[in-house]
């Protein structure tokens, strides 16, 4: 199946100037991840893929809504059993984001 959409976690807000980012410890620590996500989005758009920006705090609720359920845990546990080890929190997050992204098409 061809790729049509990717899910990317929403970037934290950064100060507007490079100088402000350098002196702001939090901004300096997350700037690389923001640039990486922006590069992924640029590449995805160039390939004609849509981009779903997800909020880590809401993505599990959004994914549950796509399944018509309030709780996605059972679904993710079943998916983890079928996929096999390792099935970690980061994999569950990615699966939830993919389901939420699929519903937004």
Tab-separated table of N, CA and C in Angstrom:
chain	number	residue	atom	x	y	z
A	1	UNK	N	0.843	-1.165	0.000
A	1	UNK	CA	0.000	0.000	0.000
A	1	UNK	C	0.899	1.241	0.000
A	2	UNK	N	0.651	2.182	-0.890
A	2	UNK	CA	1.498	3.380	-0.943
A	2	UNK	C	1.259	4.299	0.252
A	3	UNK	N	2.282	5.016	0.617
A	3	UNK	CA	2.178	5.987	1.707
A	3	UNK	C	1.384	7.185	1.209
A	4	UNK	N	0.404	7.605	2.011
A	4	UNK	CA	-0.398	8.781	1.653
A	4	UNK	C	-0.292	9.875	2.700
A	5	UNK	N	-0.060	9.476	3.954
A	5	UNK	CA	-0.050	10.424	5.071
A	5	UNK	C	1.022	10.011	6.071
A	6	UNK	N	1.662	11.001	6.683
A	6	UNK	CA	2.539	10.719	7.816
A	6	UNK	C	2.043	11.517	9.012
A	7	UNK	N	2.311	11.011	10.190
A	7	UNK	CA	1.943	11.693	11.429
A	7	UNK	C	3.211	12.198	12.097
A	8	UNK	N	3.204	13.462	12.441
A	8	UNK	CA	4.353	14.113	13.085
A	8	UNK	C	3.859	14.819	14.342
A	9	UNK	N	4.586	14.658	15.427
A	9	UNK	CA	4.205	15.338	16.669
A	9	UNK	C	4.359	16.846	16.521
A	10	UNK	N	3.395	17.575	17.041
A	10	UNK	CA	3.413	19.035	17.001
A	10	UNK	C	4.711	19.537	17.630
A	11	UNK	N	5.298	20.518	16.998
A	11	UNK	CA	6.554	21.097	17.497
A	11	UNK	C	6.276	22.087	18.617
A	12	UNK	N	7.153	22.119	19.617
A	12	UNK	CA	7.015	23.150	20.647
A	12	UNK	C	7.325	24.520	20.056
A	13	UNK	N	6.726	25.530	20.620
A	13	UNK	CA	6.997	26.900	20.183
A	13	UNK	C	8.434	27.270	20.546
A	14	UNK	N	9.093	27.930	19.621
A	14	UNK	CA	10.455	28.406	19.864
A	14	UNK	C	10.471	29.926	19.775
A	15	UNK	N	11.411	30.563	20.468
A	15	UNK	CA	11.557	32.011	20.317
A	15	UNK	C	11.798	32.350	18.845
A	16	UNK	N	11.417	33.540	18.425
A	16	UNK	CA	11.480	33.889	16.997
A	16	UNK	C	12.880	34.052	16.406
A	17	UNK	N	13.871	34.416	17.213
A	17	UNK	CA	15.205	34.660	16.641
A	17	UNK	C	16.200	33.596	17.082
A	18	UNK	N	17.234	33.434	16.277
A	18	UNK	CA	18.299	32.489	16.612
A	18	UNK	C	18.969	32.880	17.925
A	19	UNK	N	19.202	34.166	18.111
A	19	UNK	CA	19.850	34.640	19.342
A	19	UNK	C	19.027	34.250	20.571
A	20	UNK	N	17.714	34.439	20.489
A	20	UNK	CA	16.853	34.085	21.619
A	20	UNK	C	16.842	32.574	21.855
A	21	UNK	N	16.923	31.802	20.801
A	21	UNK	CA	16.946	30.342	20.935
A	21	UNK	C	18.227	29.859	21.597
A	22	UNK	N	19.331	30.519	21.295
A	22	UNK	CA	20.615	30.118	21.859
A	22	UNK	C	20.652	30.349	23.364
A	23	UNK	N	20.134	31.464	23.834
A	23	UNK	CA	20.200	31.771	25.266
A	23	UNK	C	19.076	31.099	26.064
A	24	UNK	N	18.066	30.585	25.390
A	24	UNK	CA	16.956	29.907	26.059
A	24	UNK	C	17.283	28.412	26.101
A	25	UNK	N	17.584	27.892	27.283
A	25	UNK	CA	18.021	26.502	27.423
A	25	UNK	C	16.997	25.527	26.855
A	26	UNK	N	15.723	25.710	27.165
A	26	UNK	CA	14.688	24.810	26.661
A	26	UNK	C	14.663	24.836	25.134
A	27	UNK	N	14.695	26.009	24.566
A	27	UNK	CA	14.664	26.142	23.108
A	27	UNK	C	15.901	25.498	22.475
A	28	UNK	N	17.047	25.714	23.080
A	28	UNK	CA	18.283	25.125	22.548
A	28	UNK	C	18.201	23.600	22.565
A	29	UNK	N	17.551	23.052	23.578
A	29	UNK	CA	17.444	21.598	23.697
A	29	UNK	C	16.469	20.978	22.697
A	30	UNK	N	15.452	21.708	22.281
A	30	UNK	CA	14.456	21.130	21.372
A	30	UNK	C	14.604	21.600	19.926
A	31	UNK	N	15.484	22.555	19.669
A	31	UNK	CA	15.608	23.125	18.319
A	31	UNK	C	15.951	22.068	17.274
A	32	UNK	N	16.834	21.131	17.596
A	32	UNK	CA	17.196	20.103	16.622
A	32	UNK	C	16.001	19.229	16.264
A	33	UNK	N	15.199	18.853	17.261
A	33	UNK	CA	14.043	18.006	16.957
A	33	UNK	C	13.015	18.762	16.125
A	34	UNK	N	12.893	20.056	16.351
A	34	UNK	CA	11.977	20.868	15.542
A	34	UNK	C	12.472	20.921	14.097
A	35	UNK	N	13.767	21.153	13.901
A	35	UNK	CA	14.314	21.198	12.540
A	35	UNK	C	14.145	19.850	11.838
A	36	UNK	N	14.338	18.759	12.571
A	36	UNK	CA	14.189	17.422	12.011
A	36	UNK	C	12.751	17.197	11.556
A	37	UNK	N	11.787	17.543	12.406
A	37	UNK	CA	10.374	17.380	12.032
A	37	UNK	C	10.021	18.245	10.832
A	38	UNK	N	10.520	19.467	10.803
A	38	UNK	CA	10.238	20.356	9.670
A	38	UNK	C	10.833	19.794	8.379
A	39	UNK	N	12.011	19.186	8.463
A	39	UNK	CA	12.625	18.570	7.282
A	39	UNK	C	11.795	17.375	6.808
A	40	UNK	N	11.301	16.577	7.736
A	40	UNK	CA	10.443	15.450	7.358
A	40	UNK	C	9.175	15.926	6.665
A	41	UNK	N	8.587	16.984	7.178
A	41	UNK	CA	7.366	17.533	6.585
A	41	UNK	C	7.645	18.053	5.173
A	42	UNK	N	8.746	18.761	5.009
A	42	UNK	CA	9.111	19.272	3.687
A	42	UNK	C	9.272	18.123	2.694
A	43	UNK	N	9.943	17.064	3.106
A	43	UNK	CA	10.140	15.901	2.232
A	43	UNK	C	8.818	15.207	1.934
A	44	UNK	N	7.955	15.086	2.929
A	44	UNK	CA	6.652	14.441	2.725
A	44	UNK	C	5.797	15.215	1.737
A	45	UNK	N	5.734	16.515	1.921
A	45	UNK	CA	4.940	17.363	1.025
A	45	UNK	C	5.489	17.293	-0.401
A	46	UNK	N	6.806	17.257	-0.550
A	46	UNK	CA	7.422	17.154	-1.876
A	46	UNK	C	7.033	15.851	-2.574
A	47	UNK	N	6.721	14.826	-1.786
A	47	UNK	CA	6.308	13.546	-2.352
A	47	UNK	C	4.792	13.439	-2.527
A	48	UNK	N	4.094	14.501	-2.161
A	48	UNK	CA	2.644	14.497	-2.309
A	48	UNK	C	1.899	13.851	-1.153
A	49	UNK	N	2.589	13.611	-0.043
A	49	UNK	CA	1.958	13.026	1.133
A	49	UNK	C	1.321	14.124	1.963
A	50	UNK	N	0.228	13.799	2.619
A	50	UNK	CA	-0.339	14.750	3.561
A	50	UNK	C	0.336	14.543	4.919
A	51	UNK	N	0.266	15.560	5.738
A	51	UNK	CA	0.908	15.530	7.052
A	51	UNK	C	-0.150	15.750	8.115
A	52	UNK	N	-0.166	14.867	9.099
A	52	UNK	CA	-1.060	14.999	10.244
A	52	UNK	C	-0.204	15.371	11.446
A	53	UNK	N	-0.410	16.576	11.966
A	53	UNK	CA	0.306	17.032	13.164
A	53	UNK	C	-0.500	16.595	14.373
A	54	UNK	N	0.092	15.767	15.224
A	54	UNK	CA	-0.649	15.291	16.391
A	54	UNK	C	-0.092	15.868	17.680
A	55	UNK	N	-0.991	16.024	18.625
A	55	UNK	CA	-0.643	16.474	19.971
A	55	UNK	C	-0.534	15.225	20.839
A	56	UNK	N	0.611	15.035	21.439
A	56	UNK	CA	0.856	13.837	22.250
A	56	UNK	C	-0.180	13.671	23.361
A	57	UNK	N	-0.699	14.775	23.872
A	57	UNK	CA	-1.683	14.723	24.961
A	57	UNK	C	-3.072	14.300	24.473
A	58	UNK	N	-3.361	14.457	23.179
A	58	UNK	CA	-4.693	14.152	22.647
A	58	UNK	C	-4.735	12.969	21.697
A	59	UNK	N	-3.596	12.484	21.255
A	59	UNK	CA	-3.572	11.518	20.166
A	59	UNK	C	-4.289	10.208	20.515
A	60	UNK	N	-4.203	9.763	21.763
A	60	UNK	CA	-4.883	8.518	22.115
A	60	UNK	C	-6.400	8.702	22.095
A	61	UNK	N	-6.886	9.853	22.533
A	61	UNK	CA	-8.332	10.146	22.448
A	61	UNK	C	-8.769	10.237	20.997
A	62	UNK	N	-7.964	10.892	20.171
A	62	UNK	CA	-8.300	11.016	18.753
A	62	UNK	C	-8.341	9.646	18.079
A	63	UNK	N	-7.372	8.801	18.404
A	63	UNK	CA	-7.341	7.458	17.821
A	63	UNK	C	-8.539	6.631	18.306
A	64	UNK	N	-8.873	6.757	19.579
A	64	UNK	CA	-10.034	6.028	20.111
A	64	UNK	C	-11.306	6.449	19.391
A	65	UNK	N	-11.413	7.725	19.083
A	65	UNK	CA	-12.591	8.229	18.371
A	65	UNK	C	-12.702	7.595	16.988
A	66	UNK	N	-11.568	7.330	16.329
A	66	UNK	CA	-11.620	6.698	14.998
A	66	UNK	C	-12.150	5.280	15.090
A	67	UNK	N	-11.990	4.670	16.260
A	67	UNK	CA	-12.474	3.300	16.464
A	67	UNK	C	-13.862	3.274	17.091
A	68	UNK	N	-14.411	4.447	17.375
A	68	UNK	CA	-15.724	4.514	18.007
A	68	UNK	C	-15.698	4.031	19.448
A	69	UNK	N	-14.582	4.270	20.119
A	69	UNK	CA	-14.389	3.795	21.490
A	69	UNK	C	-13.785	4.908	22.332
A	70	UNK	N	-13.996	4.819	23.635
A	70	UNK	CA	-13.351	5.780	24.536
A	70	UNK	C	-11.977	5.297	24.981
A	71	UNK	N	-11.735	4.003	24.803
A	71	UNK	CA	-10.494	3.421	25.292
A	71	UNK	C	-9.810	2.656	24.163
A	72	UNK	N	-8.624	3.069	23.838
A	72	UNK	CA	-7.889	2.426	22.748
A	72	UNK	C	-6.894	1.385	23.265
A	73	UNK	N	-6.755	1.288	24.583
A	73	UNK	CA	-5.748	0.394	25.162
A	73	UNK	C	-5.905	-1.055	24.701
A	74	UNK	N	-7.123	-1.585	24.708
A	74	UNK	CA	-7.341	-2.985	24.305
A	74	UNK	C	-6.935	-3.187	22.848
A	75	UNK	N	-7.281	-2.230	22.005
A	75	UNK	CA	-6.909	-2.312	20.591
A	75	UNK	C	-5.394	-2.328	20.431
A	76	UNK	N	-4.698	-1.425	21.142
A	76	UNK	CA	-3.243	-1.357	21.047
A	76	UNK	C	-2.575	-2.591	21.640
A	77	UNK	N	-3.156	-3.150	22.699
A	77	UNK	CA	-2.606	-4.378	23.273
A	77	UNK	C	-2.720	-5.532	22.276
A	78	UNK	N	-3.871	-5.629	21.607
A	78	UNK	CA	-4.053	-6.678	20.601
A	78	UNK	C	-3.080	-6.487	19.444
A	79	UNK	N	-2.894	-5.245	19.035
A	79	UNK	CA	-1.948	-4.961	17.962
A	79	UNK	C	-0.541	-5.371	18.393
A	80	UNK	N	-0.183	-5.060	19.625
A	80	UNK	CA	1.137	-5.419	20.141
A	80	UNK	C	1.353	-6.922	20.176
A	81	UNK	N	0.320	-7.667	20.543
A	81	UNK	CA	0.439	-9.131	20.553
A	81	UNK	C	0.647	-9.660	19.132
A	82	UNK	N	-0.046	-9.086	18.158
A	82	UNK	CA	0.098	-9.575	16.787
A	82	UNK	C	1.452	-9.183	16.181
A	83	UNK	N	1.955	-8.023	16.562
A	83	UNK	CA	3.247	-7.561	16.048
A	83	UNK	C	4.388	-8.287	16.738
A	84	UNK	N	4.243	-8.488	18.027
A	84	UNK	CA	5.290	-9.145	18.797
A	84	UNK	C	6.234	-8.158	19.451
A	85	UNK	N	7.173	-8.722	20.136
A	85	UNK	CA	8.127	-7.943	20.905
A	85	UNK	C	9.162	-7.296	19.989
A	86	UNK	N	9.675	-6.125	20.278
A	86	UNK	CA	9.273	-5.275	21.391
A	86	UNK	C	8.064	-4.419	21.003
A	87	UNK	N	7.144	-4.238	21.895
A	87	UNK	CA	5.986	-3.362	21.703
A	87	UNK	C	6.014	-2.403	22.876
A	88	UNK	N	6.603	-1.236	22.652
A	88	UNK	CA	6.854	-0.279	23.712
A	88	UNK	C	5.927	0.927	23.588
A	89	UNK	N	6.016	1.815	24.551
A	89	UNK	CA	5.176	3.012	24.572
A	89	UNK	C	5.327	3.822	23.290
A	90	UNK	N	6.538	3.920	22.759
A	90	UNK	CA	6.737	4.694	21.533
A	90	UNK	C	6.037	4.041	20.343
A	91	UNK	N	5.933	2.727	20.345
A	91	UNK	CA	5.225	2.033	19.270
A	91	UNK	C	3.726	2.256	19.391
A	92	UNK	N	3.225	2.238	20.622
A	92	UNK	CA	1.801	2.504	20.852
A	92	UNK	C	1.453	3.925	20.421
A	93	UNK	N	2.323	4.867	20.740
A	93	UNK	CA	2.106	6.256	20.349
A	93	UNK	C	2.064	6.380	18.822
A	94	UNK	N	2.993	5.740	18.140
A	94	UNK	CA	3.027	5.790	16.672
A	94	UNK	C	1.774	5.153	16.078
A	95	UNK	N	1.325	4.045	16.643
A	95	UNK	CA	0.115	3.384	16.145
A	95	UNK	C	-1.112	4.259	16.361
A	96	UNK	N	-1.198	4.890	17.519
A	96	UNK	CA	-2.318	5.794	17.798
A	96	UNK	C	-2.303	6.965	16.841
A	97	UNK	N	-1.135	7.542	16.589
A	97	UNK	CA	-1.028	8.676	15.656
A	97	UNK	C	-1.430	8.257	14.248
A	98	UNK	N	-1.034	7.041	13.842
A	98	UNK	CA	-1.402	6.565	12.512
A	98	UNK	C	-2.911	6.424	12.385
A	99	UNK	N	-3.564	5.899	13.409
A	99	UNK	CA	-5.024	5.758	13.360
A	99	UNK	C	-5.703	7.116	13.335
A	100	UNK	N	-5.231	8.027	14.145
A	100	UNK	CA	-5.815	9.362	14.159
A	100	UNK	C	-5.591	10.051	12.813
A	101	UNK	N	-4.423	9.875	12.220
A	101	UNK	CA	-4.127	10.474	10.921
A	101	UNK	C	-5.028	9.904	9.837
A	102	UNK	N	-5.253	8.611	9.898
A	102	UNK	CA	-6.096	7.961	8.897
A	102	UNK	C	-7.524	8.485	8.898
A	103	UNK	N	-8.003	8.878	10.063
A	103	UNK	CA	-9.365	9.389	10.179
A	103	UNK	C	-9.485	10.797	9.626
A	104	UNK	N	-8.387	11.519	9.541
A	104	UNK	CA	-8.403	12.908	9.092
A	104	UNK	C	-8.383	13.035	7.573
A	105	UNK	N	-8.188	11.945	6.874
A	105	UNK	CA	-8.075	12.008	5.408
A	105	UNK	C	-9.335	12.486	4.753
